mmCIF file of C-alpha atoms in Angstrom:
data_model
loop_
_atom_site.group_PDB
_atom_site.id
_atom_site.type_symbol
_atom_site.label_atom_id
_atom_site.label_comp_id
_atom_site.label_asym_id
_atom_site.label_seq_id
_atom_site.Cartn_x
_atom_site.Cartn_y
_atom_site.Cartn_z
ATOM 1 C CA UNK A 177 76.461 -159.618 50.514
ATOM 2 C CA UNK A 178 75.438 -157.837 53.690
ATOM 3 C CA UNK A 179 71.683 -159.078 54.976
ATOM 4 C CA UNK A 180 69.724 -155.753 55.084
ATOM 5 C CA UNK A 181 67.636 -156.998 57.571
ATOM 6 C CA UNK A 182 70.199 -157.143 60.016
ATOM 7 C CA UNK A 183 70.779 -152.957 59.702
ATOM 8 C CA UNK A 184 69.004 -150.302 61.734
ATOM 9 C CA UNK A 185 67.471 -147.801 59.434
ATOM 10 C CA UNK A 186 70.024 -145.180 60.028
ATOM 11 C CA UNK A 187 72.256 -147.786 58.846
ATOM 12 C CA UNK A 188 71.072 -148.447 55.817
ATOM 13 C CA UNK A 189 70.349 -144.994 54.988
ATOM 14 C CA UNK A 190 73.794 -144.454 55.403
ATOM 15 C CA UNK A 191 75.019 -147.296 52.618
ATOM 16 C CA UNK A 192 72.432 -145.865 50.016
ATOM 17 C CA UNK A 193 73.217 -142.196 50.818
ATOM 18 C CA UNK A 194 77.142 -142.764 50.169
ATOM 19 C CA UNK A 195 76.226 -144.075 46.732
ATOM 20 C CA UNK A 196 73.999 -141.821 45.636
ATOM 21 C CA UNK A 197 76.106 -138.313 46.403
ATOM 22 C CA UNK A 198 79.508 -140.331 44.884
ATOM 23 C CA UNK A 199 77.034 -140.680 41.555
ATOM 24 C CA UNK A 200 77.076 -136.613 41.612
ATOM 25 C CA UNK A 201 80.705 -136.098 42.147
ATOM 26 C CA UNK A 202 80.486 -135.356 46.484
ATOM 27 C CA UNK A 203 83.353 -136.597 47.768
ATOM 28 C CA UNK A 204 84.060 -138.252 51.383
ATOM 29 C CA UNK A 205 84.375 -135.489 54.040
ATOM 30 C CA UNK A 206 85.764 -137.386 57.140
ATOM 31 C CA UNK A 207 86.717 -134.775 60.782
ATOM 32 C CA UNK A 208 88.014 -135.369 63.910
ATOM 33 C CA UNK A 209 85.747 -135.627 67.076
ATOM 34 C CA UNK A 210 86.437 -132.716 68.017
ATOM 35 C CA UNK A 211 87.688 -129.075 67.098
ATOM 36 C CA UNK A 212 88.695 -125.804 69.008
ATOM 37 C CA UNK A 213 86.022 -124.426 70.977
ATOM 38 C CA UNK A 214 86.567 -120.952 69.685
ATOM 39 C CA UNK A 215 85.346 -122.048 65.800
ATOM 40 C CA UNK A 216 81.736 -123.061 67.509
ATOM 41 C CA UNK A 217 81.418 -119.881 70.002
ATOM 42 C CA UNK A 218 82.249 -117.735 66.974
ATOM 43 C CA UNK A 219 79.577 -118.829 65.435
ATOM 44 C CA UNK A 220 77.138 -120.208 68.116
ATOM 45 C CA UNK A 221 74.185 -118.393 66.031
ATOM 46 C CA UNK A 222 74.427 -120.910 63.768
ATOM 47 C CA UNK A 223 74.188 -123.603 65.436
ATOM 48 C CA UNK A 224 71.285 -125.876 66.675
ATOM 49 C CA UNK A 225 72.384 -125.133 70.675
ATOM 50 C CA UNK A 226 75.372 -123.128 71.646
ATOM 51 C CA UNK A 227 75.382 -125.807 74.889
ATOM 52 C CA UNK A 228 78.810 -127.266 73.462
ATOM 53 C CA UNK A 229 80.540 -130.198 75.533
ATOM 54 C CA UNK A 230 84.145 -128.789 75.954
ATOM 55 C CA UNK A 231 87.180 -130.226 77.646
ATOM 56 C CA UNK A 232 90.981 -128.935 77.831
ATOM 57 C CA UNK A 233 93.562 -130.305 75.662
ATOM 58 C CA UNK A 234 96.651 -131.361 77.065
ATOM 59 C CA UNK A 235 98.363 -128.000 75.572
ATOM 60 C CA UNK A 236 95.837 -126.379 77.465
ATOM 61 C CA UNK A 237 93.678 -125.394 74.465
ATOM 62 C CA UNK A 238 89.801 -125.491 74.925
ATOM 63 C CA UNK A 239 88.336 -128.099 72.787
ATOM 64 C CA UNK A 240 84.797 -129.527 71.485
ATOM 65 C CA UNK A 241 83.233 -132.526 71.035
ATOM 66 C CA UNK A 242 81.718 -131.068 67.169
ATOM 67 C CA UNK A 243 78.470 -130.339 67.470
ATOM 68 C CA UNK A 244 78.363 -129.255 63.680
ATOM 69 C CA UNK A 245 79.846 -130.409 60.312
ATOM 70 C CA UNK A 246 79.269 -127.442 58.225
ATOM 71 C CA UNK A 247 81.786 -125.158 60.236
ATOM 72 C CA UNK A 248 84.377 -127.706 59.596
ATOM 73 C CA UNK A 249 83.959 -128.709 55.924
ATOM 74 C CA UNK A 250 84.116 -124.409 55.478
ATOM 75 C CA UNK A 251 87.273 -124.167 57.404
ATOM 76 C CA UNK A 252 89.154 -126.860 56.223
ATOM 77 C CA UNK A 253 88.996 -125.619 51.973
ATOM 78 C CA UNK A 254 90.323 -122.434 50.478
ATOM 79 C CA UNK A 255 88.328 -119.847 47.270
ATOM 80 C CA UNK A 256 89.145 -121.122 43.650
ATOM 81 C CA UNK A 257 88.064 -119.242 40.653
ATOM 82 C CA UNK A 258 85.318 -121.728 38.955
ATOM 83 C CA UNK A 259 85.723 -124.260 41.096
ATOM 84 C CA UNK A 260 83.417 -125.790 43.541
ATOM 85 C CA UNK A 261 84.168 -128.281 46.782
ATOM 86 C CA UNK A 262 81.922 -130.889 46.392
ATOM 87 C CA UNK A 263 81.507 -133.396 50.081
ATOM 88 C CA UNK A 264 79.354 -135.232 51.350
ATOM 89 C CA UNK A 265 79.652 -136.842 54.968
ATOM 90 C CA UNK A 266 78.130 -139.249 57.602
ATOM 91 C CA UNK A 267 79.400 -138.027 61.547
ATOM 92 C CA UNK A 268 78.360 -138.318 64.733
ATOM 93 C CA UNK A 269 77.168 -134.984 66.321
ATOM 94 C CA UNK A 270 76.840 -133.949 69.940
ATOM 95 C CA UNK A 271 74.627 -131.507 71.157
ATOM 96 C CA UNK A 272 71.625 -130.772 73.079
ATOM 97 C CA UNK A 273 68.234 -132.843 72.034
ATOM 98 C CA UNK A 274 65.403 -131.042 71.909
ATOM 99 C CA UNK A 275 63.397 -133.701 73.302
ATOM 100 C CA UNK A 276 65.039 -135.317 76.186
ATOM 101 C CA UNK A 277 66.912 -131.654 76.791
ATOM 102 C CA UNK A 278 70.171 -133.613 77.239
ATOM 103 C CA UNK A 279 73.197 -134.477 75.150
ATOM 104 C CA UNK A 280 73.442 -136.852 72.602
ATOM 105 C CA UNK A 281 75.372 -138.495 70.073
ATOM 106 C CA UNK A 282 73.412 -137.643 67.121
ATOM 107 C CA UNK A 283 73.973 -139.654 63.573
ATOM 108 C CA UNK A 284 74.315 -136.846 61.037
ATOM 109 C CA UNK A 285 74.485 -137.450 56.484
ATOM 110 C CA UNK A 286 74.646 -134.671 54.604
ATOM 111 C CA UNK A 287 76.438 -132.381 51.751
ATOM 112 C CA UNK A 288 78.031 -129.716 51.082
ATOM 113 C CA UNK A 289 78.655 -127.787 47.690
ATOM 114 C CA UNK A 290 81.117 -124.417 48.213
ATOM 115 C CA UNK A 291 82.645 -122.201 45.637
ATOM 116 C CA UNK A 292 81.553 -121.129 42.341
ATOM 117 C CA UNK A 293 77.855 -121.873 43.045
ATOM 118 C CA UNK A 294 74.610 -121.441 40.839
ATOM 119 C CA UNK A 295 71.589 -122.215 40.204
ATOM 120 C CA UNK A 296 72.300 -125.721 38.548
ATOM 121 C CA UNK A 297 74.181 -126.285 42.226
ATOM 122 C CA UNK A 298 71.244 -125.083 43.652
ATOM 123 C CA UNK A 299 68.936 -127.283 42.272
ATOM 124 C CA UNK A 300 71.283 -130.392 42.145
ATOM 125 C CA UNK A 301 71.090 -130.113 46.459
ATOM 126 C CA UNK A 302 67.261 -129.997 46.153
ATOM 127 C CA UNK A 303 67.105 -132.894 44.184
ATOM 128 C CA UNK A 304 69.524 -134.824 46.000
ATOM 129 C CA UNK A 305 67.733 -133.782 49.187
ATOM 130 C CA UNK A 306 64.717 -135.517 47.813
ATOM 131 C CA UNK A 307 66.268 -138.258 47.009
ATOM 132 C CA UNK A 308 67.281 -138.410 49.485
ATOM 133 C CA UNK A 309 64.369 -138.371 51.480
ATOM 134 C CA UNK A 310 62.868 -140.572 48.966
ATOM 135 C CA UNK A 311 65.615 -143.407 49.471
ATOM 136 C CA UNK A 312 64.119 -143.450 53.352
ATOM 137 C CA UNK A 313 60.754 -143.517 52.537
ATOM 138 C CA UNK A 314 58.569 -142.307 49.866
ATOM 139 C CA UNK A 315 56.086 -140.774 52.049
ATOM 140 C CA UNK A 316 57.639 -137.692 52.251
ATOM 141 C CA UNK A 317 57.388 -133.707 51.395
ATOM 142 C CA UNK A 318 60.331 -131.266 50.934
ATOM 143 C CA UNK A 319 59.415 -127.438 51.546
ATOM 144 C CA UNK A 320 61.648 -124.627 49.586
ATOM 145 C CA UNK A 321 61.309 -121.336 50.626
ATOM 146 C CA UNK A 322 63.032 -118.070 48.934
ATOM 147 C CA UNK A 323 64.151 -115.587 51.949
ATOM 148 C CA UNK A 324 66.424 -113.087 49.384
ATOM 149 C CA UNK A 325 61.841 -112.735 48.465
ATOM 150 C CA UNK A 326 60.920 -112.568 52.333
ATOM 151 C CA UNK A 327 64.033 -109.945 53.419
ATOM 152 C CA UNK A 328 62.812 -107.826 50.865
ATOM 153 C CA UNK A 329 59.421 -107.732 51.253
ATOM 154 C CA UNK A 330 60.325 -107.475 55.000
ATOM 155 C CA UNK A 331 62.406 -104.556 54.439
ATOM 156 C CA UNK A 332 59.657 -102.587 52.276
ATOM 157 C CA UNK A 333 58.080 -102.072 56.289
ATOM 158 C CA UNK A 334 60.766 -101.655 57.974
ATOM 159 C CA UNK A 335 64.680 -102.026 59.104
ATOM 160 C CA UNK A 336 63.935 -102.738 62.448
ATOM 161 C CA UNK A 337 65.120 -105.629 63.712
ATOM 162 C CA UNK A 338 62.691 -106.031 66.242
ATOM 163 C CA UNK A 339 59.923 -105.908 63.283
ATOM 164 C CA UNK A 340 61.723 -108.612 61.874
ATOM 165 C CA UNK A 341 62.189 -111.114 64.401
ATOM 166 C CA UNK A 342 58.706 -110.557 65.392
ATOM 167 C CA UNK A 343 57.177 -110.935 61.815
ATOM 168 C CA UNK A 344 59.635 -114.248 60.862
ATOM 169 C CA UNK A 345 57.946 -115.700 64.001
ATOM 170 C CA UNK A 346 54.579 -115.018 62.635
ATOM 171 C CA UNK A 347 55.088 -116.436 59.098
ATOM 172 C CA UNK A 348 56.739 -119.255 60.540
ATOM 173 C CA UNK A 349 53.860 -120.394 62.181
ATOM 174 C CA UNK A 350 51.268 -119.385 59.262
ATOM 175 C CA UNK A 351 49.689 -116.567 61.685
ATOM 176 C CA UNK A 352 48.260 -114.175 59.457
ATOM 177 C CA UNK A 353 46.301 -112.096 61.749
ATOM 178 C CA UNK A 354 48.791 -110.974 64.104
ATOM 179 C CA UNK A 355 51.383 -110.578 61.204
ATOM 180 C CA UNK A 356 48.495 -107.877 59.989
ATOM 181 C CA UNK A 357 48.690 -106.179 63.122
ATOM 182 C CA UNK A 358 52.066 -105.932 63.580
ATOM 183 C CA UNK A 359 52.332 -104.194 60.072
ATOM 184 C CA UNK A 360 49.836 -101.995 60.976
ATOM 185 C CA UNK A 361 51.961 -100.964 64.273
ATOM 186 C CA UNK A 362 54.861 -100.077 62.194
ATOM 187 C CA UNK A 363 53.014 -98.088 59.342
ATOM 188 C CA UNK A 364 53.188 -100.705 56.626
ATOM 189 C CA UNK A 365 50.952 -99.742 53.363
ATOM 190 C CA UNK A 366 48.485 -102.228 52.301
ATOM 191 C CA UNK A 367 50.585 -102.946 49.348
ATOM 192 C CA UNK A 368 53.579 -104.324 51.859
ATOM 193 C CA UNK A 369 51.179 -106.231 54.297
ATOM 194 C CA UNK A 370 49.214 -108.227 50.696
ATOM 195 C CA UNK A 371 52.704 -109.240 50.203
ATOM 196 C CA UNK A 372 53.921 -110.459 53.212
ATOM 197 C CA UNK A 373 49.964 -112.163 53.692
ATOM 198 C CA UNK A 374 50.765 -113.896 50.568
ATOM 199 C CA UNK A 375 53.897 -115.555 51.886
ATOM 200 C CA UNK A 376 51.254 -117.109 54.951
ATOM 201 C CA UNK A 377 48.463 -117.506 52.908
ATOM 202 C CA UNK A 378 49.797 -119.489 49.494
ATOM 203 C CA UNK A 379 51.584 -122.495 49.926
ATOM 204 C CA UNK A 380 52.159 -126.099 48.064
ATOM 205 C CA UNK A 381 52.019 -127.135 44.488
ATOM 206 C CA UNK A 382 54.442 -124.552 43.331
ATOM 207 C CA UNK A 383 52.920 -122.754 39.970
ATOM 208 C CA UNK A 384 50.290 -121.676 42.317
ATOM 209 C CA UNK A 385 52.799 -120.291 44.623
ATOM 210 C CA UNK A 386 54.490 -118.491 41.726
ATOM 211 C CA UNK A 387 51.099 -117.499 40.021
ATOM 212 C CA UNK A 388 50.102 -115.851 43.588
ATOM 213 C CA UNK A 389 53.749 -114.403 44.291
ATOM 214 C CA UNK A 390 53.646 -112.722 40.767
ATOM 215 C CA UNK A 391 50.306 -110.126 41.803
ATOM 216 C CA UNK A 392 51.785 -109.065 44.402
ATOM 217 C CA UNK A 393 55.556 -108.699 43.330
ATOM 218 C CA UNK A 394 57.463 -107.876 40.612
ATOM 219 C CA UNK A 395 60.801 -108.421 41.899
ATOM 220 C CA UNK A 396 63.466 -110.689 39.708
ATOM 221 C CA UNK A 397 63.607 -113.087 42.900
ATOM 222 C CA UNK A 398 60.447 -114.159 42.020
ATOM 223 C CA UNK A 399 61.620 -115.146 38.297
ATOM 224 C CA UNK A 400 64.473 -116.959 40.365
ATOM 225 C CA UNK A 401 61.867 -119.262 41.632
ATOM 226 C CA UNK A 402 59.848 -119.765 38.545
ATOM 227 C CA UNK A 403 63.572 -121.101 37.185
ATOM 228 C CA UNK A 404 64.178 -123.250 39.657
ATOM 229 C CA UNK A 405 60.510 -124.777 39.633
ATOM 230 C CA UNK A 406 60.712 -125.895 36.074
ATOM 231 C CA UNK A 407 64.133 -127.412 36.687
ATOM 232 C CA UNK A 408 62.235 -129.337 39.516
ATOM 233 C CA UNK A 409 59.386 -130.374 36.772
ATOM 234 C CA UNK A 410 62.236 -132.824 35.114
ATOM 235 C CA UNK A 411 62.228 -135.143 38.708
ATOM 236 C CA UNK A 412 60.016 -138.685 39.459
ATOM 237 C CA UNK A 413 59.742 -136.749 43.136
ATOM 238 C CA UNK A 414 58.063 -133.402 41.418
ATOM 239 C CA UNK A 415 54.905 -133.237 43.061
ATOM 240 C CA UNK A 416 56.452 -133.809 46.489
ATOM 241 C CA UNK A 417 58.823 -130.395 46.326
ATOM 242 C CA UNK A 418 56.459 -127.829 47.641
ATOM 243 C CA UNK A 419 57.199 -123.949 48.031
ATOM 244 C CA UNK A 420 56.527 -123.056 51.202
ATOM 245 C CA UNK A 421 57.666 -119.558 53.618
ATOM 246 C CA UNK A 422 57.214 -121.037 56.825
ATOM 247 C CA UNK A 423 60.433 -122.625 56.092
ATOM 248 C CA UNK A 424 62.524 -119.364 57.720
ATOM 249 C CA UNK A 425 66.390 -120.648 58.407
ATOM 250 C CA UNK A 426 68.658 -118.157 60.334
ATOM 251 C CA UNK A 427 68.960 -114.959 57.755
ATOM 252 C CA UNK A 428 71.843 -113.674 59.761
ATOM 253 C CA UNK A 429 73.328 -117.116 57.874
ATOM 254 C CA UNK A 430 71.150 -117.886 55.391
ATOM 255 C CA UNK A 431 70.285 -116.100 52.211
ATOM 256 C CA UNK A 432 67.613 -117.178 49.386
ATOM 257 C CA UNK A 433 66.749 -120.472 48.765
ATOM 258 C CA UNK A 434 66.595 -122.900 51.889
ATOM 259 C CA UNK A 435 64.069 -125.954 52.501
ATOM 260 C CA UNK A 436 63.347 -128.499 54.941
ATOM 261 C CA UNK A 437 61.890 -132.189 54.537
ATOM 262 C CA UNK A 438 59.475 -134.641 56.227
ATOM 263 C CA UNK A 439 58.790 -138.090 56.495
ATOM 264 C CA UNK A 440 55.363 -139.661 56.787
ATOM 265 C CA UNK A 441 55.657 -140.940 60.931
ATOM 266 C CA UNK A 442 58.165 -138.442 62.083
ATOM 267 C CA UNK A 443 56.645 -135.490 63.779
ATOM 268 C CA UNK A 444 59.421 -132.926 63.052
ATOM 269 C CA UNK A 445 61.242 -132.194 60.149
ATOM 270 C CA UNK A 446 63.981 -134.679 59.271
ATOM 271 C CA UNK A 447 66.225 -132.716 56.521
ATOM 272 C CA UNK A 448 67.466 -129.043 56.731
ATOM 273 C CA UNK A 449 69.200 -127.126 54.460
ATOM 274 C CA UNK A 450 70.100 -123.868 52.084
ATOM 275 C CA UNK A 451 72.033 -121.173 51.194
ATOM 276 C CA UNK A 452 74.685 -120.092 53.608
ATOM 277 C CA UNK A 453 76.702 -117.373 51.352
ATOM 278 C CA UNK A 454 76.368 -115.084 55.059
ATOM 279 C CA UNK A 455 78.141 -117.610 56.779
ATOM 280 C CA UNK A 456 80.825 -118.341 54.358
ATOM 281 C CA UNK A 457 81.388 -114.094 53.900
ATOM 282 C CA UNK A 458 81.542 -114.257 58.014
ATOM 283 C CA UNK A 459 84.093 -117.371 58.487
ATOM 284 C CA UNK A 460 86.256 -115.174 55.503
ATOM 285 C CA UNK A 461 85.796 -117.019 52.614
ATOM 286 C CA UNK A 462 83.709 -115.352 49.348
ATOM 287 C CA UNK A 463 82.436 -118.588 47.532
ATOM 288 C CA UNK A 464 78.928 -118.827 47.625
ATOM 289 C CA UNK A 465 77.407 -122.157 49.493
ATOM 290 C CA UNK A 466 74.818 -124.630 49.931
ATOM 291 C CA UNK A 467 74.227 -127.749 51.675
ATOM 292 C CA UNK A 468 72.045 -130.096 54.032
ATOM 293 C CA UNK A 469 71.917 -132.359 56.766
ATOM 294 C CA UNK A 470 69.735 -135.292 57.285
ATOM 295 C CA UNK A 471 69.376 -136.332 61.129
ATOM 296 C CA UNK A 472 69.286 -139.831 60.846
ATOM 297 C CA UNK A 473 68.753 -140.274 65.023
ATOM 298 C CA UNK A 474 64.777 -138.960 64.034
ATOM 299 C CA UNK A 475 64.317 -142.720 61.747
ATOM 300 C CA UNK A 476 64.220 -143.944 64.912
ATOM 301 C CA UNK A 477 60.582 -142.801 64.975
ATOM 302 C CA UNK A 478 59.406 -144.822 61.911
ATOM 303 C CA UNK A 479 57.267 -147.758 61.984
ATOM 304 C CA UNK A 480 59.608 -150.467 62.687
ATOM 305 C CA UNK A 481 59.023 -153.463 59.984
ATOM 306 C CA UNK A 482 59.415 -156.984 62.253
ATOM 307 C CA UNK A 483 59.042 -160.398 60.678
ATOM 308 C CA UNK A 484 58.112 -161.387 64.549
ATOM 309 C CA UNK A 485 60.812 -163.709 65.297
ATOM 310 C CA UNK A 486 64.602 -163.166 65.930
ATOM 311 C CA UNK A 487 65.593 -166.367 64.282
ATOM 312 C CA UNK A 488 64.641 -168.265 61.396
ATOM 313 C CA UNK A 489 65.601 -171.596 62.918
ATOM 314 C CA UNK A 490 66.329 -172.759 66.577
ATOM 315 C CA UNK A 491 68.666 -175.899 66.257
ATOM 316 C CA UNK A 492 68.855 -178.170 69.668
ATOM 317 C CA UNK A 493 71.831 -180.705 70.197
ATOM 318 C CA UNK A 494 73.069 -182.095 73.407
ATOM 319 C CA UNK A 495 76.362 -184.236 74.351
ATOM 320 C CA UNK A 496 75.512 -186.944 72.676
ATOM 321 C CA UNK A 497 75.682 -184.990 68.980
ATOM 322 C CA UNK A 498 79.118 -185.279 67.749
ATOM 323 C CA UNK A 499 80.200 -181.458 66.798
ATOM 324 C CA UNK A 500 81.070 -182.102 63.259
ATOM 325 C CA UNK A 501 77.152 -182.839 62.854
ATOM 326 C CA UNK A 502 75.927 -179.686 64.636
ATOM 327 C CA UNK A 503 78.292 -177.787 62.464
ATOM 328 C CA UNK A 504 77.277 -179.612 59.322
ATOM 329 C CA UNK A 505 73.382 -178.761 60.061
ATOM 330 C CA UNK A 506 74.138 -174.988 60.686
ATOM 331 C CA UNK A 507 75.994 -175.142 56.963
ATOM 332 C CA UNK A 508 73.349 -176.583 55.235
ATOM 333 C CA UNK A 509 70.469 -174.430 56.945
ATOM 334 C CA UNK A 510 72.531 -171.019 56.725
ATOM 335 C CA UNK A 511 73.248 -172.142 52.984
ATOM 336 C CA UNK A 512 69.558 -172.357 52.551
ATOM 337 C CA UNK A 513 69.364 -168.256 53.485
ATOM 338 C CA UNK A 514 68.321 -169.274 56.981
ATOM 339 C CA UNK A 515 69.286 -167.239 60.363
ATOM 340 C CA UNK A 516 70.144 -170.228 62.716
ATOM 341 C CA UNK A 517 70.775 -170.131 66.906
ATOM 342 C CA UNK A 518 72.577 -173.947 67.747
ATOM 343 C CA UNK A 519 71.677 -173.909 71.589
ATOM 344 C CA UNK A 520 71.042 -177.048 73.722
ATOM 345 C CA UNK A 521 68.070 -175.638 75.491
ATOM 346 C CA UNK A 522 65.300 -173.173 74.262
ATOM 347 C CA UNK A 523 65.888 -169.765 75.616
ATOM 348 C CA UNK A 524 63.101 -168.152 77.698
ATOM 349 C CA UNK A 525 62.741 -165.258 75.216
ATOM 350 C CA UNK A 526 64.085 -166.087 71.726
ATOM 351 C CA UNK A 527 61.391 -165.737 68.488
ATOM 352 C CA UNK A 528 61.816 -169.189 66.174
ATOM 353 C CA UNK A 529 59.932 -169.821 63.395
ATOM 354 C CA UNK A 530 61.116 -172.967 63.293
ATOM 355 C CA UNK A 531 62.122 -175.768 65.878
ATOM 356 C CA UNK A 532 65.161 -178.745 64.606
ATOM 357 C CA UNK A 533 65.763 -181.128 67.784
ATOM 358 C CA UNK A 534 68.622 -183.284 66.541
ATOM 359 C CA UNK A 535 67.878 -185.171 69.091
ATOM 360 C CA UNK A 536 64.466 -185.955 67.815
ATOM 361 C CA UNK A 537 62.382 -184.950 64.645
ATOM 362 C CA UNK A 538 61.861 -181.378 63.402
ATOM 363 C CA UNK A 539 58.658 -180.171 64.558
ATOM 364 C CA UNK A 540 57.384 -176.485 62.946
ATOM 365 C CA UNK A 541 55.870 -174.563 66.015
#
């Protein structure tokens, strides 16, 4: 049996993730390092950074170190009538950090469900996602968000693109007032501008949401969530799946639901997923999709959990111990659940709880 305490966190996540998505039918997705540079630049939008490490094959091909899962899994399966490809996947990634602004090899979980998609699939990748989250630590929050709801509402103003960029920026970051100006500037009636306030302006426990989204809009979207929240109702996690707008994925890629989660100690979100139908339609497939990824490389930032010592037991021998002894002492101490470190001096810097000289008596320090 593998001592837990002797994983990292991303480790571990890793060993209860696997379990948990093979319980729902997700199947092991495993890729190569790396993939032809033209799949990434063809769809650098998508990605987190289009800074993509690239080197020359020895066919003279321009290749990739990946920097993304998602494109792969959708390239590598093929459109069946009622069926669905169901992976899930643990890779390294290599891209840009937003922190240190330079490359790194970034430990990646996630899933992917492609095909004949609906809202049972839909839900099913929520719920796993907070499980997911949940399995880490059960401090934690995941946001859904509906942007089918927010491109409409957005295109009741206007088609501009410029509007739109401008206005996603400003619900993103819960800014209300100059969201209400920039409405005004494009002619928006009060009717439009209550709607897009309310996406700003009511967030959280999710029957509020819908109760607030439902004066303002009438539109069958908004049933869509009302659906999906009482499917939520039937999880432990429940109260910790909020609906929330500021969660705003790509919507050249992304189309209605998509979601985000956090962990108590992390200052950035940790989990990021959705609806990608625009990105399958655009890579030439016509499934529908949805999927996330869980950044494991961010667990770094949780409160590390140290017993304050490295060993259990420090064992000291010299010469004069015969060997079969020293190895008989490890067996019985490492038998008794014990971490043990034979040396035949104390190292400068080595945490013991406990000190055997066998060439004395024991003494507890």
């Amino acid at each position: 049996m593998i001592d837990e305490t002797l994983l990292k966190q991303e480790e571990k996540a890793i060993f209860a993730l696997r379990a948990l998505y093979r319980r729902y039918g997700y199947l092991p997705f495993k890729m190569s390092k790396f993939e032809e540079y033209e799949l990434y630049i063809r769809n650098k939008d998508f990605l987190v950074s289009d800074r993509v490490i690239t080197f020359n094959d020895t066919n003279g091909k321009l290749m990739a170190l990946k920097p993304d899962v998602t494109l792969s899994i959708i390239k590598s399966g093929e459109d069946v009538p009622g069926v669905k490809q169901k992976v899930y996947y643990n890779e390294n990634v290599y891209r840009v950090s937003e922190s240190t602004h330079q490359y790194k090899e970034i430990m990646q979980a996630g899933l992917e469900c492609i095909g004949d998609i609906d809202l049972y699939d839909i839900c099913e990748a929520i719920l796993l996602a907070a499980e997911s989250l949940a399995l880490i630590d059960e401090n934690f929050v995941l946001e859904v968000s509906h942007l089918g709801l927010l491109g409409d509402a957005l295109a009741r103003v206007s088609s501009d693109k410029t509007f739109e960029a401008q206005a996603i920026r400003f619900i993103a970051g819960k800014n209300a007032h100059d969201l209400r100006r920039l409405c005004v500037e494009y002619g928006a009636e009060e009717s439009s501008i209550a709607m897009l306030e309310t996406f700003i302006t009511t967030y959280g426990e999710r029957s509020k949401v819908i109760a607030a989204l439902k004066e303002v809009s009438a539109s069958h979207m908004v049933s869509e969530l009302e659906a999906l929240s009482h499917m939520l109702e039937h999880s432990p996690y429940s109260d910790r799946i909020h609906f929330d707008f500021s969660v705003v994925n790509d919507m050249n890629y992304y189309n209605h639901f998509a979601f985000r989660g956090f962990l108590d100690g992390v200052c950035e979100s940790v989990l990021s997923g959705g609806q990608y139908d625009k990105l399958i339609r655009k890579m030439g497939r016509n499934s529908g999709a949805v999927g996330f990824a869980l950044y494991l490389d961010l667990l770094e930032q949780l409160p590390k959990q140290s017993k304050g010592y490295d060993v259990d037991v420090l064992l000291i021998y010299d010469a004069s111990i015969e060997t079969d002894k020293v190895a008989a002492k490890v067996r019985e101490l490492t038998a008794q659940g014990f971490a043990v470190s034979a040396q035949k001096a104390v190292p400068e810097k080595l945490r013991y709880k406990l000190l055997v000289d066998m060439t004395k008596e024991g003494e507890e320090c």
